[in-house]
PDB file of C-alpha atoms in Angstrom:
ATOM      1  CA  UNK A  19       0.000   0.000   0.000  1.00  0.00           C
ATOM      2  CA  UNK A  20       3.296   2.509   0.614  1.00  0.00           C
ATOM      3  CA  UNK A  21       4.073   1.997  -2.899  1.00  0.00           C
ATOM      4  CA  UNK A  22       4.192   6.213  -3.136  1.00  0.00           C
ATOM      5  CA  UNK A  23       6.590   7.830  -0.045  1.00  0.00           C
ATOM      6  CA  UNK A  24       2.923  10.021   0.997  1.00  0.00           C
ATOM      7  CA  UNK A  25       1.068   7.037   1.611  1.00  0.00           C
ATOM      8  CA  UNK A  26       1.685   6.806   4.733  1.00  0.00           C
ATOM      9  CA  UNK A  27       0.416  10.299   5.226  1.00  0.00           C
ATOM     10  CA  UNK A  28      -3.202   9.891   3.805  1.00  0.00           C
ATOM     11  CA  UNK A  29      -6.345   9.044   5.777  1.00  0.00           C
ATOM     12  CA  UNK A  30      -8.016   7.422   3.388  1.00  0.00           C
ATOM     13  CA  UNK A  31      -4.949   4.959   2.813  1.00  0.00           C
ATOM     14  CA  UNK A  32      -4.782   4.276   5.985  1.00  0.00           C
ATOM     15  CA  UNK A  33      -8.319   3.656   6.658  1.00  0.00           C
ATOM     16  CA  UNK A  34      -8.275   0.831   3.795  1.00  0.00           C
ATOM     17  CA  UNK A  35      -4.820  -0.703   5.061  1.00  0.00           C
ATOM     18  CA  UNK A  36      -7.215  -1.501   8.434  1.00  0.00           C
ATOM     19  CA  UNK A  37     -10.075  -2.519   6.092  1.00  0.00           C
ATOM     20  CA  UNK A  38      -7.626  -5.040   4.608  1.00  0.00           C
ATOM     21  CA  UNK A  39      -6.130  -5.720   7.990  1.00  0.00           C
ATOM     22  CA  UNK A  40      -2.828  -4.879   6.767  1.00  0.00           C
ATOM     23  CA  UNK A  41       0.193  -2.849   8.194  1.00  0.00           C
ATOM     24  CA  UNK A  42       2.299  -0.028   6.678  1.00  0.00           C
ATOM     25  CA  UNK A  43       5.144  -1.138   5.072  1.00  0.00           C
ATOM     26  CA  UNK A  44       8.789   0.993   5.804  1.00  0.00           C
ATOM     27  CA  UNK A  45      10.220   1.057   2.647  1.00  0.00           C
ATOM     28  CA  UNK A  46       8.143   1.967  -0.001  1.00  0.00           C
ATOM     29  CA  UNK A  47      11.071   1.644  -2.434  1.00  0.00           C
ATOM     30  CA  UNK A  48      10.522   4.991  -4.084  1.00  0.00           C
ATOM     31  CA  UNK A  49      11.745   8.537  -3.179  1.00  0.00           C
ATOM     32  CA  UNK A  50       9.553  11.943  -2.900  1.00  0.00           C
ATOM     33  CA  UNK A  51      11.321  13.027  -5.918  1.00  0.00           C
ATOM     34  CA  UNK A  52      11.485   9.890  -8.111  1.00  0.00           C
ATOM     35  CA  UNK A  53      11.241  10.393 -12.211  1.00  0.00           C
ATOM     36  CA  UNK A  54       7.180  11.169 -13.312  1.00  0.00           C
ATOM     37  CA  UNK A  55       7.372   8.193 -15.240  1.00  0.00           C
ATOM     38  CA  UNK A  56       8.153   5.610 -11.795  1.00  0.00           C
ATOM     39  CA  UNK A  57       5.314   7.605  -9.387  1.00  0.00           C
ATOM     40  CA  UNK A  58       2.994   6.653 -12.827  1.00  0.00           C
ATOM     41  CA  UNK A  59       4.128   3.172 -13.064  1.00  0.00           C
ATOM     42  CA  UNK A  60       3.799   2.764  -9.223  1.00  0.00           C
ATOM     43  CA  UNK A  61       0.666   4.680  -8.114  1.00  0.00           C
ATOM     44  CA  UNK A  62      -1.225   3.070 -11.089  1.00  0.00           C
ATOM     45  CA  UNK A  63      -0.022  -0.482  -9.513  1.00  0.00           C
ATOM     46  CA  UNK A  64      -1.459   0.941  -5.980  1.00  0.00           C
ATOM     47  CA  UNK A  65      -4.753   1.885  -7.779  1.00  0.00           C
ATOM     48  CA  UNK A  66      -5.104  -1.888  -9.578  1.00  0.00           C
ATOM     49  CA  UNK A  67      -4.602  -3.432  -5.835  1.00  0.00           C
ATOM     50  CA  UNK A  68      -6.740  -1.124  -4.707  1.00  0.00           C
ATOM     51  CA  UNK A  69      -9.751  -1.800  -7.600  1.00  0.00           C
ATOM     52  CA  UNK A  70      -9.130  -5.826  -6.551  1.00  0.00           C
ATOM     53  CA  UNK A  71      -9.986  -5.208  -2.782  1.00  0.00           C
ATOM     54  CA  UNK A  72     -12.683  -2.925  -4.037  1.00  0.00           C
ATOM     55  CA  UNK A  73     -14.223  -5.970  -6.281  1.00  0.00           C
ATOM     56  CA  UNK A  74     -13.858  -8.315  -3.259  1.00  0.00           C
ATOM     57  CA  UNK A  75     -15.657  -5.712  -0.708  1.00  0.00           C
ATOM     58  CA  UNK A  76     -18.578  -5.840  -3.089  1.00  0.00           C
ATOM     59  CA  UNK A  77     -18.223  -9.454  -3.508  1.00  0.00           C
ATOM     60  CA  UNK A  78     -19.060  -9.820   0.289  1.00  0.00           C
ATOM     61  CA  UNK A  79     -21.728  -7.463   0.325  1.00  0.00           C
ATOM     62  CA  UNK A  80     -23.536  -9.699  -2.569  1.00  0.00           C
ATOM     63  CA  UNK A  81     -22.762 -12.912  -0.829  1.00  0.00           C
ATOM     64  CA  UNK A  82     -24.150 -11.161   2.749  1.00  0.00           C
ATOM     65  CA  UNK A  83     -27.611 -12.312   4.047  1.00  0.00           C
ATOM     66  CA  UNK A  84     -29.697 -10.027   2.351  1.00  0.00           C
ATOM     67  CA  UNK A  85     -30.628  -7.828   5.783  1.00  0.00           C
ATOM     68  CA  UNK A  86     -26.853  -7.547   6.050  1.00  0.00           C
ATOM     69  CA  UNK A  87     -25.839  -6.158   2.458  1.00  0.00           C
ATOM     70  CA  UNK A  88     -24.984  -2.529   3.525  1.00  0.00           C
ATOM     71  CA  UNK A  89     -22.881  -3.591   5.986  1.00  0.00           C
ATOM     72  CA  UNK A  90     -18.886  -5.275   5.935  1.00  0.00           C
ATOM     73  CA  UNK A  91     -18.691  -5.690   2.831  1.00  0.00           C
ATOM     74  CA  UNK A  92     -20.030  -1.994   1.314  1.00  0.00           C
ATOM     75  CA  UNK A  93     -17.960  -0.645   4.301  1.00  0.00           C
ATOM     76  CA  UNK A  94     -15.077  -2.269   2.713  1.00  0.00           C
ATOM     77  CA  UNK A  95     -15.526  -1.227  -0.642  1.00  0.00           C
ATOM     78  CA  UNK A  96     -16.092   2.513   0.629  1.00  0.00           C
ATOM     79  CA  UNK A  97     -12.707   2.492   2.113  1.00  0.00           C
ATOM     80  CA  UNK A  98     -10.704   1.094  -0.815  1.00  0.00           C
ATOM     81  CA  UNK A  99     -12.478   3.141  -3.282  1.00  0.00           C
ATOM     82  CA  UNK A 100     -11.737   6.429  -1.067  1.00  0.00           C
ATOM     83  CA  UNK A 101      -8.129   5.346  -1.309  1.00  0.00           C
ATOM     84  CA  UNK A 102      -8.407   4.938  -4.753  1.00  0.00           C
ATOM     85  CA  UNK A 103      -9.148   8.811  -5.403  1.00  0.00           C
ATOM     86  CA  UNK A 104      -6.370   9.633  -2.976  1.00  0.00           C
ATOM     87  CA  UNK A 105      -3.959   7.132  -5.201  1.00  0.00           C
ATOM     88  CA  UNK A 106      -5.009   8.730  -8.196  1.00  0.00           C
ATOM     89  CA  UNK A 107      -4.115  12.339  -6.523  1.00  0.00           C
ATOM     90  CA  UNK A 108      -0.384  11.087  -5.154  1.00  0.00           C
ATOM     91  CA  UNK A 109       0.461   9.424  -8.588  1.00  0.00           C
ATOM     92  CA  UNK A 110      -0.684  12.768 -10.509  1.00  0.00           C
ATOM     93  CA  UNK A 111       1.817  15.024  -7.867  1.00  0.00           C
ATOM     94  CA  UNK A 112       4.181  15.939 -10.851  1.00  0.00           C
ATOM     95  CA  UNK A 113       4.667  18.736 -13.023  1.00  0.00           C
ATOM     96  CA  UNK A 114       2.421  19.056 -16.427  1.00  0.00           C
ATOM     97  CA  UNK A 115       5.711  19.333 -18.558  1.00  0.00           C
ATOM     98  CA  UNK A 116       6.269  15.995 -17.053  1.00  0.00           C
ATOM     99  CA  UNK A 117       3.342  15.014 -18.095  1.00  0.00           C
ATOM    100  CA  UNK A 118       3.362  16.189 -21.834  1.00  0.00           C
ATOM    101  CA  UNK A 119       6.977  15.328 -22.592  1.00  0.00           C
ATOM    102  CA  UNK A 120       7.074  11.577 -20.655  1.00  0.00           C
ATOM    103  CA  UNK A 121       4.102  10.273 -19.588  1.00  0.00           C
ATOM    104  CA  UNK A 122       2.059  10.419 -22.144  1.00  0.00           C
ATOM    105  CA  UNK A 123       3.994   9.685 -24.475  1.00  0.00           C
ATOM    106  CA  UNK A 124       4.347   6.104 -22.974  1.00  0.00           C
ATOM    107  CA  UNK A 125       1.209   5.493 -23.604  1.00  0.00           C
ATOM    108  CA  UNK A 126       1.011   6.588 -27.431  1.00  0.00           C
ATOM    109  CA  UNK A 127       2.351   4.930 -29.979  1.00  0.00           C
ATOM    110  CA  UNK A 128       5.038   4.211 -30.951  1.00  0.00           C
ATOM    111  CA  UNK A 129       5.857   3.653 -26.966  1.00  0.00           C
ATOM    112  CA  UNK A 130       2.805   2.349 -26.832  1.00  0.00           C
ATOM    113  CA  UNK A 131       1.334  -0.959 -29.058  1.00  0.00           C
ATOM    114  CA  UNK A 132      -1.545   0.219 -29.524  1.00  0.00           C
ATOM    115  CA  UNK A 133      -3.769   3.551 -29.637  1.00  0.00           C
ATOM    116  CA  UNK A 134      -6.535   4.791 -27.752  1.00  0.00           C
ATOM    117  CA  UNK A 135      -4.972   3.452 -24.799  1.00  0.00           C
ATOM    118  CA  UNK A 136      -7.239   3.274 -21.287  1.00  0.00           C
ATOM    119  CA  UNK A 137      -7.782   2.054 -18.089  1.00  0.00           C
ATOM    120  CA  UNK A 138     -11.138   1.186 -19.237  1.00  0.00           C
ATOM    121  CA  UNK A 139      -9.143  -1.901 -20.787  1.00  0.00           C
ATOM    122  CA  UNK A 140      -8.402  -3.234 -17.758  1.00  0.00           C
ATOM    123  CA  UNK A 141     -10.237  -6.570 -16.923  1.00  0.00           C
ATOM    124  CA  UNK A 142     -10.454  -5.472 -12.545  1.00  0.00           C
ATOM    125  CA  UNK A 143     -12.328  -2.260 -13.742  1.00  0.00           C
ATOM    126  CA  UNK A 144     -14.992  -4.170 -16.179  1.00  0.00           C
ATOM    127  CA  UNK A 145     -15.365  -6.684 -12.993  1.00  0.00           C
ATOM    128  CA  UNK A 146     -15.738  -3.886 -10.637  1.00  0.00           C
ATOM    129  CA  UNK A 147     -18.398  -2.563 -12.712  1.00  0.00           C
ATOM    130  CA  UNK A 148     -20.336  -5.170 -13.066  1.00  0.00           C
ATOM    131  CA  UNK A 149     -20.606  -5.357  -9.003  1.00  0.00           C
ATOM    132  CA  UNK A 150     -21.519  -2.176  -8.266  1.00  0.00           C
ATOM    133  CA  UNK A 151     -24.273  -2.749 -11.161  1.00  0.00           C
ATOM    134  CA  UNK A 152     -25.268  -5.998  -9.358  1.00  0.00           C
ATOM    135  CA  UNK A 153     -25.273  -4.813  -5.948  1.00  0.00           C
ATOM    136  CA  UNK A 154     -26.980  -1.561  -6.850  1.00  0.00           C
ATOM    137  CA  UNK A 155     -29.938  -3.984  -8.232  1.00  0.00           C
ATOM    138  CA  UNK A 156     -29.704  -6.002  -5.104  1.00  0.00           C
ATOM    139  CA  UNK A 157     -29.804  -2.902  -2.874  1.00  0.00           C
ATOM    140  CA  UNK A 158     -32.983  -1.798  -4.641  1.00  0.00           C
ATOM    141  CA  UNK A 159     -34.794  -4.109  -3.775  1.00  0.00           C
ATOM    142  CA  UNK A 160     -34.054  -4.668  -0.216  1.00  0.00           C
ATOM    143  CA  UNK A 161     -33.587  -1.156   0.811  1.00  0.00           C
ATOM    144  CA  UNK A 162     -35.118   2.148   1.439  1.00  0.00           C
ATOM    145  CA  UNK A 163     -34.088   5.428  -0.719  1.00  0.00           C
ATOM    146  CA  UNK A 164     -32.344   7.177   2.814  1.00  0.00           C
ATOM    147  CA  UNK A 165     -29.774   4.289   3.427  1.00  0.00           C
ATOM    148  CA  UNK A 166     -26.565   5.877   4.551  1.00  0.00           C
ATOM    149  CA  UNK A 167     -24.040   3.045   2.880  1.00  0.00           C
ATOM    150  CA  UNK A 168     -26.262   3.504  -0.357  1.00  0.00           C
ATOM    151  CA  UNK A 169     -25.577   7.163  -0.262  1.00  0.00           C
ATOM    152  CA  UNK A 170     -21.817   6.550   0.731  1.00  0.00           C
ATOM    153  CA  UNK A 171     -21.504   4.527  -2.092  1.00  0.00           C
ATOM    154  CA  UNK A 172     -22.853   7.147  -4.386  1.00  0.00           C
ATOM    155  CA  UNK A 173     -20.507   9.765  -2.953  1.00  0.00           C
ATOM    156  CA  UNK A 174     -17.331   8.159  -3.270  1.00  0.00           C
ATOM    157  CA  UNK A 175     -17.721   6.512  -6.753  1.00  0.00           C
ATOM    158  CA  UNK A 176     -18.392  10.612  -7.241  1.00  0.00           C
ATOM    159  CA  UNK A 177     -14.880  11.485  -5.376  1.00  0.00           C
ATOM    160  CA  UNK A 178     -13.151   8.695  -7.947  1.00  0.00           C
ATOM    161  CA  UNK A 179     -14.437  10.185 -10.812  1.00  0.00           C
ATOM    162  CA  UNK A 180     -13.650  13.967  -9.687  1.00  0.00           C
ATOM    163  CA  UNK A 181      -9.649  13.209  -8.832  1.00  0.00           C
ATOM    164  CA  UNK A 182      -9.771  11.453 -12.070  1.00  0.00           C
ATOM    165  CA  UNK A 183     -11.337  14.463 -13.415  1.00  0.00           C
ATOM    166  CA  UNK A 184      -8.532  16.472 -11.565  1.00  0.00           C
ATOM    167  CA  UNK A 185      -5.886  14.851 -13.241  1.00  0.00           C
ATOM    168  CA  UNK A 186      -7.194  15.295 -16.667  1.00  0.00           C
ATOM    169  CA  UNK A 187      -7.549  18.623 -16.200  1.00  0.00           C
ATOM    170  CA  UNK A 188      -4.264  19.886 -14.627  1.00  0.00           C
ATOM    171  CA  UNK A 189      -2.997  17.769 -17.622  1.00  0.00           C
ATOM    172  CA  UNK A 190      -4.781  17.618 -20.277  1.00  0.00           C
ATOM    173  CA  UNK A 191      -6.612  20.339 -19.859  1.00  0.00           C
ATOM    174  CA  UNK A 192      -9.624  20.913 -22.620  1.00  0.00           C
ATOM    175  CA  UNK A 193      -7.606  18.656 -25.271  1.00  0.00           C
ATOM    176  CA  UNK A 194      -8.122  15.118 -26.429  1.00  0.00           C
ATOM    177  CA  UNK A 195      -8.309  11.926 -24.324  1.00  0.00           C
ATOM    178  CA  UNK A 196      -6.351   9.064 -24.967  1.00  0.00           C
ATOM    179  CA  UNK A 197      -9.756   7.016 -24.860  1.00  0.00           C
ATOM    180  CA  UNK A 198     -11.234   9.215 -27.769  1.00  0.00           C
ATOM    181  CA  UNK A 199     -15.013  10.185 -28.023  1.00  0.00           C
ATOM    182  CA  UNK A 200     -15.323  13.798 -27.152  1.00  0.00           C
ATOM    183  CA  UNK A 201     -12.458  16.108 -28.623  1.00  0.00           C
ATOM    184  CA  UNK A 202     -12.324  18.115 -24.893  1.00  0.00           C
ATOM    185  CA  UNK A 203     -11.434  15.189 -22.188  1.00  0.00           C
ATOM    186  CA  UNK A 204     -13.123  16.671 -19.633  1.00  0.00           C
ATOM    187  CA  UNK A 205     -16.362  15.924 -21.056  1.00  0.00           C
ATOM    188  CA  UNK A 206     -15.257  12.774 -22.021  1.00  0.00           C
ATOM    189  CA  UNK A 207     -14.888  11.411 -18.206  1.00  0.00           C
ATOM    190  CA  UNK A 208     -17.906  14.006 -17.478  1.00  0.00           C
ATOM    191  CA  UNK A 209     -20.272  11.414 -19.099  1.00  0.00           C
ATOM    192  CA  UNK A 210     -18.374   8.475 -18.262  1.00  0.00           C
ATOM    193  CA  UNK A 211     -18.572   9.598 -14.592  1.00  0.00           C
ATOM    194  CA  UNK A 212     -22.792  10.183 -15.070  1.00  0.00           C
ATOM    195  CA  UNK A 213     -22.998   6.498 -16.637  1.00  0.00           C
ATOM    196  CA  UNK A 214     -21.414   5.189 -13.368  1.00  0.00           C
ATOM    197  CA  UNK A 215     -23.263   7.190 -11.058  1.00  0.00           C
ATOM    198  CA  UNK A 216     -26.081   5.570 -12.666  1.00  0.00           C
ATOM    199  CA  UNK A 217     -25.180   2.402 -11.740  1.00  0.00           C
ATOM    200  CA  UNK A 218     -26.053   3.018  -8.099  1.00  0.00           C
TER     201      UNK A 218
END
């Protein structure tokens, strides 16, 4: 979880370290002021392990007695996705000339296979989807409109979205996405982050 020297620093890390029952580790193997290109490589790593215990929070939620879906489980997944958006903010911390001449680059042909590259590719993020679709359906069913962990849920699938928003624009600013679609990125992830909301 210390895989970025802050880490140890953020709440919301923290908070999912004890949701995982896990300790800090002491060397996180990368200084404050390592290359853009490593805090990328290694804060993107954080935010896959962090997506995984996401998936399996949910998973325990949908395998929960149904009078006892809102509770562990949805807990769980509240506290990884929290430090989620805060992995997203610590992998981001480096300049926007950084940005432009290194990173993405790396992910653009030719230094990158293949174009229109995304995180939407990734197999964890389809999965973890999928389970907030299926326990949003569950939770309809079972619960009223006021529950708290519904409303938790809601609110930090929205705090995801906005640090990913962040990054795009102290980056990207209104230019292209990788991903395509819209030509300004912003509203690219705008009405990627309205589908998901929807999920709920």
């Amino acid at each position: 979880m210390a895989s970025l020297p802050e880490a140890a620093a953020e709440p919301a890390l923290r908070q999912a370290l004890d949701a995982a029952g896990l300790t800090p580790v002491a060397d996180s193997g990368l200084e404050p002021d390592a290359p853009a290109q490593q805090r990328w490589i290694h804060g993107h790593r954080l935010f896959f392990a962090l997506t995984q215990a996401a998936i399996v929070g949910l998973q325990d939620a949908l395998a929960a007695p149904r009078g006892r879906s809102c509770g562990q489980g949805v807990q769980a997944t509240h506290a990884f996705l929290r430090a989620s958006a805060a992995a997203m903010r610590l992998t981001a911390s480096f300049s926007r000339s950084a940005y432009e001449f290194v990173v993405r680059p790396s992910m653009e042909p030719p230094q990158h296979s293949a174009a229109r590259f995304s995180g939407l590719w990734s197999a964890d993020h389809r999965v973890l989807i999928a389970r907030l679709r299926a326990w949003g359906a569950m939770h309809g069913e079972i619960c009223m409109d006021s529950c708290k962990a519904h409303r938790r849920l809601l609110d930090v699938v929205d705090e995801v979205y906005a640090a990913h928003i962040g990054i795009c624009e102290r980056f990207v600013g209104d230019g292209p996405s990788l991903l395509g679609g819209s030509k300004n990125s912003l509203d690219t992830l705008g009405e990627l982050a309205r589908h998901r909301s929807r999920l709920l």
